[in-house]
């Protein structure tokens, strides 16, 4: 083989190698862009997840506070109910005593009516 023929053959190999490397670089560049896009998407999703988590924590805090306030009201209502039941019981006892006194008075009045002077 002559030098000119080797040079042409060598140039063709170099051109093919350069073309192959260019194609590989383009593919690698596309993969890098795709990976960067995936990274941005994951970062955005992470930010969204953090935001959602923060919102959920706030809602849980509000609900816990509301539940605590309702429990306090419930305890207060139970205490008021107990007081009302106690008062009712006392009134029932007074009512029975009053009825008993009225019966005694009526019996005394009848007795007095029947008594002759």
mmCIF file of N, CA and C in Angstrom:
data_model
loop_
_atom_site.group_PDB
_atom_site.id
_atom_site.type_symbol
_atom_site.label_atom_id
_atom_site.label_comp_id
_atom_site.label_asym_id
_atom_site.label_seq_id
_atom_site.Cartn_x
_atom_site.Cartn_y
_atom_site.Cartn_z
ATOM 1 N N UNK A 1 0.819 -1.165 0.000
ATOM 2 C CA UNK A 1 0.000 0.000 0.000
ATOM 3 C C UNK A 1 0.874 1.243 0.000
ATOM 4 N N UNK A 2 0.394 2.199 -0.740
ATOM 5 C CA UNK A 2 1.187 3.419 -0.840
ATOM 6 C C UNK A 2 0.833 4.361 0.305
ATOM 7 N N UNK A 3 1.652 5.336 0.483
ATOM 8 C CA UNK A 3 1.444 6.314 1.550
ATOM 9 C C UNK A 3 0.148 7.089 1.356
ATOM 10 N N UNK A 4 -0.145 7.434 0.154
ATOM 11 C CA UNK A 4 -1.360 8.182 -0.144
ATOM 12 C C UNK A 4 -2.574 7.344 0.188
ATOM 13 N N UNK A 5 -2.496 6.079 -0.134
ATOM 14 C CA UNK A 5 -3.616 5.201 0.144
ATOM 15 C C UNK A 5 -3.783 5.013 1.644
ATOM 16 N N UNK A 6 -2.690 4.912 2.383
ATOM 17 C CA UNK A 6 -2.758 4.795 3.855
ATOM 18 C C UNK A 6 -3.327 6.077 4.448
ATOM 19 N N UNK A 7 -2.946 7.199 3.906
ATOM 20 C CA UNK A 7 -3.405 8.480 4.416
ATOM 21 C C UNK A 7 -4.910 8.630 4.195
ATOM 22 N N UNK A 8 -5.413 8.243 3.050
ATOM 23 C CA UNK A 8 -6.843 8.327 2.758
ATOM 24 C C UNK A 8 -7.601 7.368 3.671
ATOM 25 N N UNK A 9 -7.054 6.166 3.809
ATOM 26 C CA UNK A 9 -7.689 5.175 4.689
ATOM 27 C C UNK A 9 -7.706 5.667 6.140
ATOM 28 N N UNK A 10 -6.593 6.243 6.575
ATOM 29 C CA UNK A 10 -6.482 6.752 7.935
ATOM 30 C C UNK A 10 -7.438 7.924 8.152
ATOM 31 N N UNK A 11 -7.560 8.806 7.152
ATOM 32 C CA UNK A 11 -8.484 9.943 7.266
ATOM 33 C C UNK A 11 -9.926 9.460 7.358
ATOM 34 N N UNK A 12 -10.274 8.458 6.595
ATOM 35 C CA UNK A 12 -11.634 7.916 6.633
ATOM 36 C C UNK A 12 -11.920 7.309 7.990
ATOM 37 N N UNK A 13 -10.946 6.606 8.552
ATOM 38 C CA UNK A 13 -11.129 6.027 9.901
ATOM 39 C C UNK A 13 -11.301 7.131 10.930
ATOM 40 N N UNK A 14 -10.498 8.175 10.797
ATOM 41 C CA UNK A 14 -10.608 9.303 11.734
ATOM 42 C C UNK A 14 -11.971 9.983 11.608
ATOM 43 N N UNK A 15 -12.425 10.167 10.390
ATOM 44 C CA UNK A 15 -13.748 10.780 10.180
ATOM 45 C C UNK A 15 -14.847 9.902 10.780
ATOM 46 N N UNK A 16 -14.731 8.588 10.571
ATOM 47 C CA UNK A 16 -15.732 7.670 11.141
ATOM 48 C C UNK A 16 -15.680 7.706 12.666
ATOM 49 N N UNK A 17 -14.477 7.728 13.206
ATOM 50 C CA UNK A 17 -14.326 7.787 14.667
ATOM 51 C C UNK A 17 -14.887 9.096 15.213
ATOM 52 N N UNK A 18 -14.604 10.188 14.491
ATOM 53 C CA UNK A 18 -15.120 11.503 14.930
ATOM 54 C C UNK A 18 -16.643 11.509 14.856
ATOM 55 N N UNK A 19 -17.203 10.959 13.805
ATOM 56 C CA UNK A 19 -18.664 10.897 13.663
ATOM 57 C C UNK A 19 -19.271 10.049 14.783
ATOM 58 N N UNK A 20 -18.637 8.898 15.079
ATOM 59 C CA UNK A 20 -19.146 8.022 16.147
ATOM 60 C C UNK A 20 -19.069 8.720 17.496
ATOM 61 N N UNK A 21 -17.918 9.397 17.728
ATOM 62 C CA UNK A 21 -17.786 10.121 19.000
ATOM 63 C C UNK A 21 -18.790 11.263 19.100
ATOM 64 N N UNK A 22 -19.034 11.946 17.997
ATOM 65 C CA UNK A 22 -20.021 13.041 17.982
ATOM 66 C C UNK A 22 -21.410 12.507 18.322
ATOM 67 N N UNK A 23 -21.744 11.358 17.730
ATOM 68 C CA UNK A 23 -23.049 10.753 18.016
ATOM 69 C C UNK A 23 -23.145 10.347 19.499
ATOM 70 N N UNK A 24 -22.068 9.782 20.017
ATOM 71 C CA UNK A 24 -22.056 9.390 21.439
ATOM 72 C C UNK A 24 -22.181 10.617 22.333
ATOM 73 N N UNK A 25 -21.492 11.699 21.958
ATOM 74 C CA UNK A 25 -21.604 12.940 22.740
ATOM 75 C C UNK A 25 -23.027 13.492 22.710
ATOM 76 N N UNK A 26 -23.652 13.439 21.540
ATOM 77 C CA UNK A 26 -25.036 13.914 21.430
ATOM 78 C C UNK A 26 -25.963 13.079 22.313
ATOM 79 N N UNK A 27 -25.774 11.747 22.257
ATOM 80 C CA UNK A 27 -26.593 10.868 23.106
ATOM 81 C C UNK A 27 -26.332 11.149 24.584
ATOM 82 N N UNK A 28 -25.050 11.297 24.919
ATOM 83 C CA UNK A 28 -24.698 11.578 26.316
ATOM 84 C C UNK A 28 -25.286 12.917 26.748
ATOM 85 N N UNK A 29 -25.228 13.911 25.840
ATOM 86 C CA UNK A 29 -25.825 15.223 26.146
ATOM 87 C C UNK A 29 -27.325 15.102 26.368
ATOM 88 N N UNK A 30 -27.966 14.294 25.543
ATOM 89 C CA UNK A 30 -29.408 14.063 25.714
ATOM 90 C C UNK A 30 -29.705 13.375 27.033
ATOM 91 N N UNK A 31 -28.858 12.420 27.384
ATOM 92 C CA UNK A 31 -29.046 11.724 28.668
ATOM 93 C C UNK A 31 -28.831 12.683 29.841
ATOM 94 N N UNK A 32 -27.825 13.545 29.739
ATOM 95 C CA UNK A 32 -27.567 14.529 30.796
ATOM 96 C C UNK A 32 -28.767 15.457 30.946
ATOM 97 N N UNK A 33 -29.293 15.947 29.816
ATOM 98 C CA UNK A 33 -30.470 16.830 29.866
ATOM 99 C C UNK A 33 -31.661 16.107 30.482
ATOM 100 N N UNK A 34 -31.838 14.847 30.110
ATOM 101 C CA UNK A 34 -32.942 14.058 30.659
ATOM 102 C C UNK A 34 -32.772 13.868 32.163
ATOM 103 N N UNK A 35 -31.523 13.566 32.580
ATOM 104 C CA UNK A 35 -31.262 13.392 34.015
ATOM 105 C C UNK A 35 -31.439 14.702 34.774
ATOM 106 N N UNK A 36 -31.034 15.815 34.168
ATOM 107 C CA UNK A 36 -31.223 17.120 34.812
ATOM 108 C C UNK A 36 -32.711 17.437 34.952
ATOM 109 N N UNK A 37 -33.481 17.113 33.924
ATOM 110 C CA UNK A 37 -34.932 17.331 33.987
ATOM 111 C C UNK A 37 -35.544 16.458 35.080
ATOM 112 N N UNK A 38 -35.096 15.196 35.164
ATOM 113 C CA UNK A 38 -35.580 14.306 36.224
ATOM 114 C C UNK A 38 -35.231 14.865 37.598
ATOM 115 N N UNK A 39 -34.008 15.381 37.719
ATOM 116 C CA UNK A 39 -33.564 15.953 38.997
ATOM 117 C C UNK A 39 -34.455 17.136 39.381
ATOM 118 N N UNK A 40 -34.698 18.048 38.413
ATOM 119 C CA UNK A 40 -35.567 19.201 38.698
ATOM 120 C C UNK A 40 -36.970 18.758 39.101
ATOM 121 N N UNK A 41 -37.484 17.751 38.368
ATOM 122 C CA UNK A 41 -38.830 17.236 38.673
ATOM 123 C C UNK A 41 -38.866 16.647 40.081
ATOM 124 N N UNK A 42 -37.844 15.882 40.435
ATOM 125 C CA UNK A 42 -37.795 15.285 41.773
ATOM 126 C C UNK A 42 -37.657 16.353 42.858
ATOM 127 N N UNK A 43 -36.860 17.388 42.563
ATOM 128 C CA UNK A 43 -36.731 18.482 43.524
ATOM 129 C C UNK A 43 -38.062 19.195 43.706
ATOM 130 N N UNK A 44 -38.781 19.408 42.595
ATOM 131 C CA UNK A 44 -40.095 20.053 42.687
ATOM 132 C C UNK A 44 -41.068 19.178 43.471
ATOM 133 N N UNK A 45 -41.035 17.873 43.197
ATOM 134 C CA UNK A 45 -41.913 16.959 43.933
ATOM 135 C C UNK A 45 -41.554 16.954 45.411
ATOM 136 N N UNK A 46 -40.251 16.996 45.707
ATOM 137 C CA UNK A 46 -39.817 17.053 47.103
ATOM 138 C C UNK A 46 -40.324 18.309 47.776
ATOM 139 N N UNK A 47 -40.243 19.431 47.047
ATOM 140 C CA UNK A 47 -40.743 20.696 47.587
ATOM 141 C C UNK A 47 -42.248 20.608 47.814
ATOM 142 N N UNK A 48 -42.957 20.003 46.840
ATOM 143 C CA UNK A 48 -44.407 19.834 46.998
ATOM 144 C C UNK A 48 -44.713 18.950 48.200
ATOM 145 N N UNK A 49 -43.941 17.876 48.354
ATOM 146 C CA UNK A 49 -44.161 16.965 49.478
ATOM 147 C C UNK A 49 -43.921 17.685 50.800
ATOM 148 N N UNK A 50 -42.874 18.502 50.846
ATOM 149 C CA UNK A 50 -42.593 19.262 52.078
ATOM 150 C C UNK A 50 -43.730 20.235 52.375
ATOM 151 N N UNK A 51 -44.227 20.880 51.321
ATOM 152 C CA UNK A 51 -45.333 21.828 51.491
ATOM 153 C C UNK A 51 -46.585 21.102 51.972
ATOM 154 N N UNK A 52 -46.885 19.963 51.328
ATOM 155 C CA UNK A 52 -48.052 19.177 51.751
ATOM 156 C C UNK A 52 -47.886 18.696 53.183
ATOM 157 N N UNK A 53 -46.695 18.244 53.521
ATOM 158 C CA UNK A 53 -46.429 17.771 54.880
ATOM 159 C C UNK A 53 -46.628 18.901 55.882
ATOM 160 N N UNK A 54 -46.131 20.076 55.538
ATOM 161 C CA UNK A 54 -46.292 21.236 56.425
ATOM 162 C C UNK A 54 -47.769 21.586 56.599
ATOM 163 N N UNK A 55 -48.511 21.566 55.488
ATOM 164 C CA UNK A 55 -49.947 21.863 55.574
ATOM 165 C C UNK A 55 -50.672 20.832 56.435
ATOM 166 N N UNK A 56 -50.314 19.561 56.248
ATOM 167 C CA UNK A 56 -50.947 18.512 57.056
ATOM 168 C C UNK A 56 -50.620 18.692 58.528
ATOM 169 N N UNK A 57 -49.381 19.051 58.830
ATOM 170 C CA UNK A 57 -48.998 19.273 60.227
ATOM 171 C C UNK A 57 -49.807 20.427 60.816
ATOM 172 N N UNK A 58 -50.009 21.494 60.034
ATOM 173 C CA UNK A 58 -50.810 22.624 60.503
ATOM 174 C C UNK A 58 -52.251 22.190 60.763
ATOM 175 N N UNK A 59 -52.819 21.398 59.827
ATOM 176 C CA UNK A 59 -54.193 20.935 60.006
ATOM 177 C C UNK A 59 -54.312 20.048 61.230
ATOM 178 N N UNK A 60 -53.326 19.171 61.430
ATOM 179 C CA UNK A 60 -53.342 18.295 62.607
ATOM 180 C C UNK A 60 -53.277 19.138 63.869
ATOM 181 N N UNK A 61 -52.431 20.154 63.860
ATOM 182 C CA UNK A 61 -52.312 21.029 65.026
ATOM 183 C C UNK A 61 -53.631 21.732 65.327
ATOM 184 N N UNK A 62 -54.274 22.246 64.277
ATOM 185 C CA UNK A 62 -55.570 22.926 64.453
ATOM 186 C C UNK A 62 -56.608 21.941 64.980
ATOM 187 N N UNK A 63 -56.642 20.733 64.401
ATOM 188 C CA UNK A 63 -57.612 19.730 64.845
ATOM 189 C C UNK A 63 -57.354 19.298 66.288
ATOM 190 N N UNK A 64 -56.088 19.150 66.647
ATOM 191 C CA UNK A 64 -55.765 18.773 68.034
ATOM 192 C C UNK A 64 -56.203 19.873 68.996
ATOM 193 N N UNK A 65 -55.963 21.125 68.609
ATOM 194 C CA UNK A 65 -56.374 22.255 69.439
ATOM 195 C C UNK A 65 -57.895 22.290 69.571
ATOM 196 N N UNK A 66 -58.587 22.091 68.450
ATOM 197 C CA UNK A 66 -60.052 22.067 68.450
ATOM 198 C C UNK A 66 -60.565 20.927 69.320
ATOM 199 N N UNK A 67 -59.944 19.770 69.186
ATOM 200 C CA UNK A 67 -60.359 18.613 69.975
ATOM 201 C C UNK A 67 -60.142 18.880 71.464
ATOM 202 N N UNK A 68 -59.033 19.510 71.802
ATOM 203 C CA UNK A 68 -58.757 19.832 73.194
ATOM 204 C C UNK A 68 -59.812 20.796 73.748
ATOM 205 N N UNK A 69 -60.158 21.795 72.954
ATOM 206 C CA UNK A 69 -61.187 22.757 73.382
ATOM 207 C C UNK A 69 -62.529 22.053 73.566
ATOM 208 N N UNK A 70 -62.848 21.138 72.664
ATOM 209 C CA UNK A 70 -64.118 20.406 72.776
ATOM 210 C C UNK A 70 -64.124 19.499 74.002
ATOM 211 N N UNK A 71 -62.976 18.897 74.288
ATOM 212 C CA UNK A 71 -62.889 18.048 75.484
ATOM 213 C C UNK A 71 -63.113 18.885 76.739
ATOM 214 N N UNK A 72 -62.536 20.104 76.752
ATOM 215 C CA UNK A 72 -62.738 20.999 77.896
ATOM 216 C C UNK A 72 -64.219 21.360 78.033
ATOM 217 N N UNK A 73 -64.872 21.651 76.911
ATOM 218 C CA UNK A 73 -66.305 21.959 76.951
ATOM 219 C C UNK A 73 -67.091 20.762 77.464
ATOM 220 N N UNK A 74 -66.722 19.583 76.996
ATOM 221 C CA UNK A 74 -67.408 18.374 77.424
ATOM 222 C C UNK A 74 -67.290 18.200 78.935
ATOM 223 N N UNK A 75 -66.092 18.402 79.472
ATOM 224 C CA UNK A 75 -65.895 18.297 80.917
ATOM 225 C C UNK A 75 -66.763 19.331 81.628
ATOM 226 N N UNK A 76 -66.793 20.559 81.087
ATOM 227 C CA UNK A 76 -67.617 21.616 81.674
ATOM 228 C C UNK A 76 -69.098 21.239 81.636
ATOM 229 N N UNK A 77 -69.570 20.715 80.510
ATOM 230 C CA UNK A 77 -70.963 20.305 80.388
ATOM 231 C C UNK A 77 -71.292 19.175 81.363
ATOM 232 N N UNK A 78 -70.367 18.251 81.526
ATOM 233 C CA UNK A 78 -70.596 17.146 82.464
ATOM 234 C C UNK A 78 -70.704 17.678 83.890
ATOM 235 N N UNK A 79 -69.840 18.650 84.220
ATOM 236 C CA UNK A 79 -69.913 19.246 85.557
ATOM 237 C C UNK A 79 -71.238 19.970 85.753
ATOM 238 N N UNK A 80 -71.668 20.718 84.720
ATOM 239 C CA UNK A 80 -72.950 21.421 84.810
ATOM 240 C C UNK A 80 -74.103 20.435 84.940
ATOM 241 N N UNK A 81 -74.036 19.341 84.185
ATOM 242 C CA UNK A 81 -75.072 18.318 84.273
ATOM 243 C C UNK A 81 -75.122 17.733 85.680
ATOM 244 N N UNK A 82 -73.958 17.460 86.243
ATOM 245 C CA UNK A 82 -73.905 16.918 87.603
ATOM 246 C C UNK A 82 -74.515 17.901 88.596
ATOM 247 N N UNK A 83 -74.211 19.188 88.430
ATOM 248 C CA UNK A 83 -74.802 20.204 89.312
ATOM 249 C C UNK A 83 -76.317 20.239 89.157
ATOM 250 N N UNK A 84 -76.798 20.180 87.928
ATOM 251 C CA UNK A 84 -78.244 20.192 87.680
ATOM 252 C C UNK A 84 -78.910 18.962 88.290
ATOM 253 N N UNK A 85 -78.280 17.798 88.132
ATOM 254 C CA UNK A 85 -78.846 16.576 88.711
ATOM 255 C C UNK A 85 -78.893 16.678 90.233
ATOM 256 N N UNK A 86 -77.844 17.260 90.825
ATOM 257 C CA UNK A 86 -77.820 17.435 92.280
ATOM 258 C C UNK A 86 -78.934 18.381 92.715
ATOM 259 N N UNK A 87 -79.086 19.504 92.001
ATOM 260 C CA UNK A 87 -80.149 20.459 92.335
ATOM 261 C C UNK A 87 -81.525 19.820 92.176
ATOM 262 N N UNK A 88 -81.701 19.062 91.105
ATOM 263 C CA UNK A 88 -82.970 18.385 90.874
ATOM 264 C C UNK A 88 -83.277 17.418 92.010
ATOM 265 N N UNK A 89 -82.274 16.665 92.419
ATOM 266 C CA UNK A 89 -82.458 15.727 93.521
ATOM 267 C C UNK A 89 -82.847 16.476 94.798
ATOM 268 N N UNK A 90 -82.150 17.588 95.055
ATOM 269 C CA UNK A 90 -82.478 18.393 96.243
ATOM 270 C C UNK A 90 -83.894 18.943 96.153
ATOM 271 N N UNK A 91 -84.288 19.387 94.945
ATOM 272 C CA UNK A 91 -85.643 19.913 94.765
ATOM 273 C C UNK A 91 -86.678 18.805 94.949
ATOM 274 N N UNK A 92 -86.364 17.590 94.485
ATOM 275 C CA UNK A 92 -87.289 16.479 94.673
ATOM 276 C C UNK A 92 -87.470 16.187 96.162
ATOM 277 N N UNK A 93 -86.369 16.231 96.894
ATOM 278 C CA UNK A 93 -86.464 16.001 98.338
ATOM 279 C C UNK A 93 -87.300 17.097 98.982
ATOM 280 N N UNK A 94 -87.053 18.357 98.617
ATOM 281 C CA UNK A 94 -87.837 19.467 99.167
ATOM 282 C C UNK A 94 -89.298 19.328 98.774
ATOM 283 N N UNK A 95 -89.536 18.908 97.554
ATOM 284 C CA UNK A 95 -90.903 18.735 97.083
ATOM 285 C C UNK A 95 -91.611 17.663 97.906
ATOM 286 N N UNK A 96 -90.922 16.563 98.149
ATOM 287 C CA UNK A 96 -91.513 15.500 98.960
ATOM 288 C C UNK A 96 -91.795 16.000 100.365
ATOM 289 N N UNK A 97 -90.845 16.774 100.912
ATOM 290 C CA UNK A 97 -91.057 17.334 102.248
ATOM 291 C C UNK A 97 -92.239 18.297 102.240
ATOM 292 N N UNK A 98 -92.328 19.102 101.189
ATOM 293 C CA UNK A 98 -93.418 20.054 101.093
ATOM 294 C C UNK A 98 -94.759 19.323 100.970
ATOM 295 N N UNK A 99 -94.805 18.294 100.140
ATOM 296 C CA UNK A 99 -96.032 17.502 99.989
ATOM 297 C C UNK A 99 -96.395 16.868 101.329
ATOM 298 N N UNK A 100 -95.398 16.371 101.982
ATOM 299 C CA UNK A 100 -95.646 15.749 103.289
ATOM 300 C C UNK A 100 -96.197 16.779 104.275
ATOM 301 N N UNK A 101 -95.629 17.967 104.257
ATOM 302 C CA UNK A 101 -96.117 19.032 105.141
ATOM 303 C C UNK A 101 -97.551 19.422 104.790
ATOM 304 N N UNK A 102 -97.838 19.483 103.479
ATOM 305 C CA UNK A 102 -99.196 19.814 103.053
ATOM 306 C C UNK A 102 -100.182 18.744 103.508
ATOM 307 N N UNK A 103 -99.798 17.472 103.422
ATOM 308 C CA UNK A 103 -100.672 16.393 103.889
ATOM 309 C C UNK A 103 -100.926 16.529 105.392
ATOM 310 N N UNK A 104 -99.822 16.781 106.089
ATOM 311 C CA UNK A 104 -99.968 16.951 107.546
ATOM 312 C C UNK A 104 -100.901 18.114 107.865
ATOM 313 N N UNK A 105 -100.761 19.196 107.147
ATOM 314 C CA UNK A 105 -101.597 20.372 107.370
ATOM 315 C C UNK A 105 -103.054 20.052 107.058
ATOM 316 N N UNK A 106 -103.284 19.317 105.948
ATOM 317 C CA UNK A 106 -104.649 18.969 105.581
ATOM 318 C C UNK A 106 -105.271 18.055 106.640
ATOM 319 N N UNK A 107 -104.466 17.102 107.095
ATOM 320 C CA UNK A 107 -104.979 16.195 108.123
ATOM 321 C C UNK A 107 -105.286 16.967 109.401
ATOM 322 N N UNK A 108 -104.426 17.904 109.727
ATOM 323 C CA UNK A 108 -104.650 18.712 110.927
ATOM 324 C C UNK A 108 -105.911 19.570 110.758
ATOM 325 N N UNK A 109 -106.075 20.127 109.539
ATOM 326 C CA UNK A 109 -107.267 20.939 109.278
ATOM 327 C C UNK A 109 -108.523 20.088 109.391
ATOM 328 N N UNK A 110 -108.506 18.879 108.846
ATOM 329 C CA UNK A 110 -109.668 17.980 108.941
ATOM 330 C C UNK A 110 -109.916 17.618 110.381
ATOM 331 N N UNK A 111 -108.850 17.385 111.050
ATOM 332 C CA UNK A 111 -108.985 17.006 112.450
ATOM 333 C C UNK A 111 -109.611 18.147 113.253
ATOM 334 N N UNK A 112 -109.172 19.349 112.928
ATOM 335 C CA UNK A 112 -109.703 20.516 113.615
ATOM 336 C C UNK A 112 -111.186 20.738 113.245
ATOM 337 N N UNK A 113 -111.524 20.458 112.015
ATOM 338 C CA UNK A 113 -112.908 20.618 111.582
ATOM 339 C C UNK A 113 -113.805 19.628 112.328
ATOM 340 N N UNK A 114 -113.294 18.466 112.528
ATOM 341 C CA UNK A 114 -114.077 17.439 113.184
ATOM 342 C C UNK A 114 -114.132 17.634 114.698
ATOM 343 N N UNK A 115 -113.248 18.449 115.174
ATOM 344 C CA UNK A 115 -113.224 18.655 116.610
ATOM 345 C C UNK A 115 -114.276 19.686 116.965
ATOM 346 N N UNK A 116 -115.003 19.394 118.014
ATOM 347 C CA UNK A 116 -116.018 20.334 118.424
ATOM 348 C C UNK A 116 -115.593 21.003 119.712
ATOM 349 N N UNK A 117 -115.895 22.226 119.759
ATOM 350 C CA UNK A 117 -115.513 22.966 120.945
ATOM 351 C C UNK A 117 -116.666 23.086 121.872
#
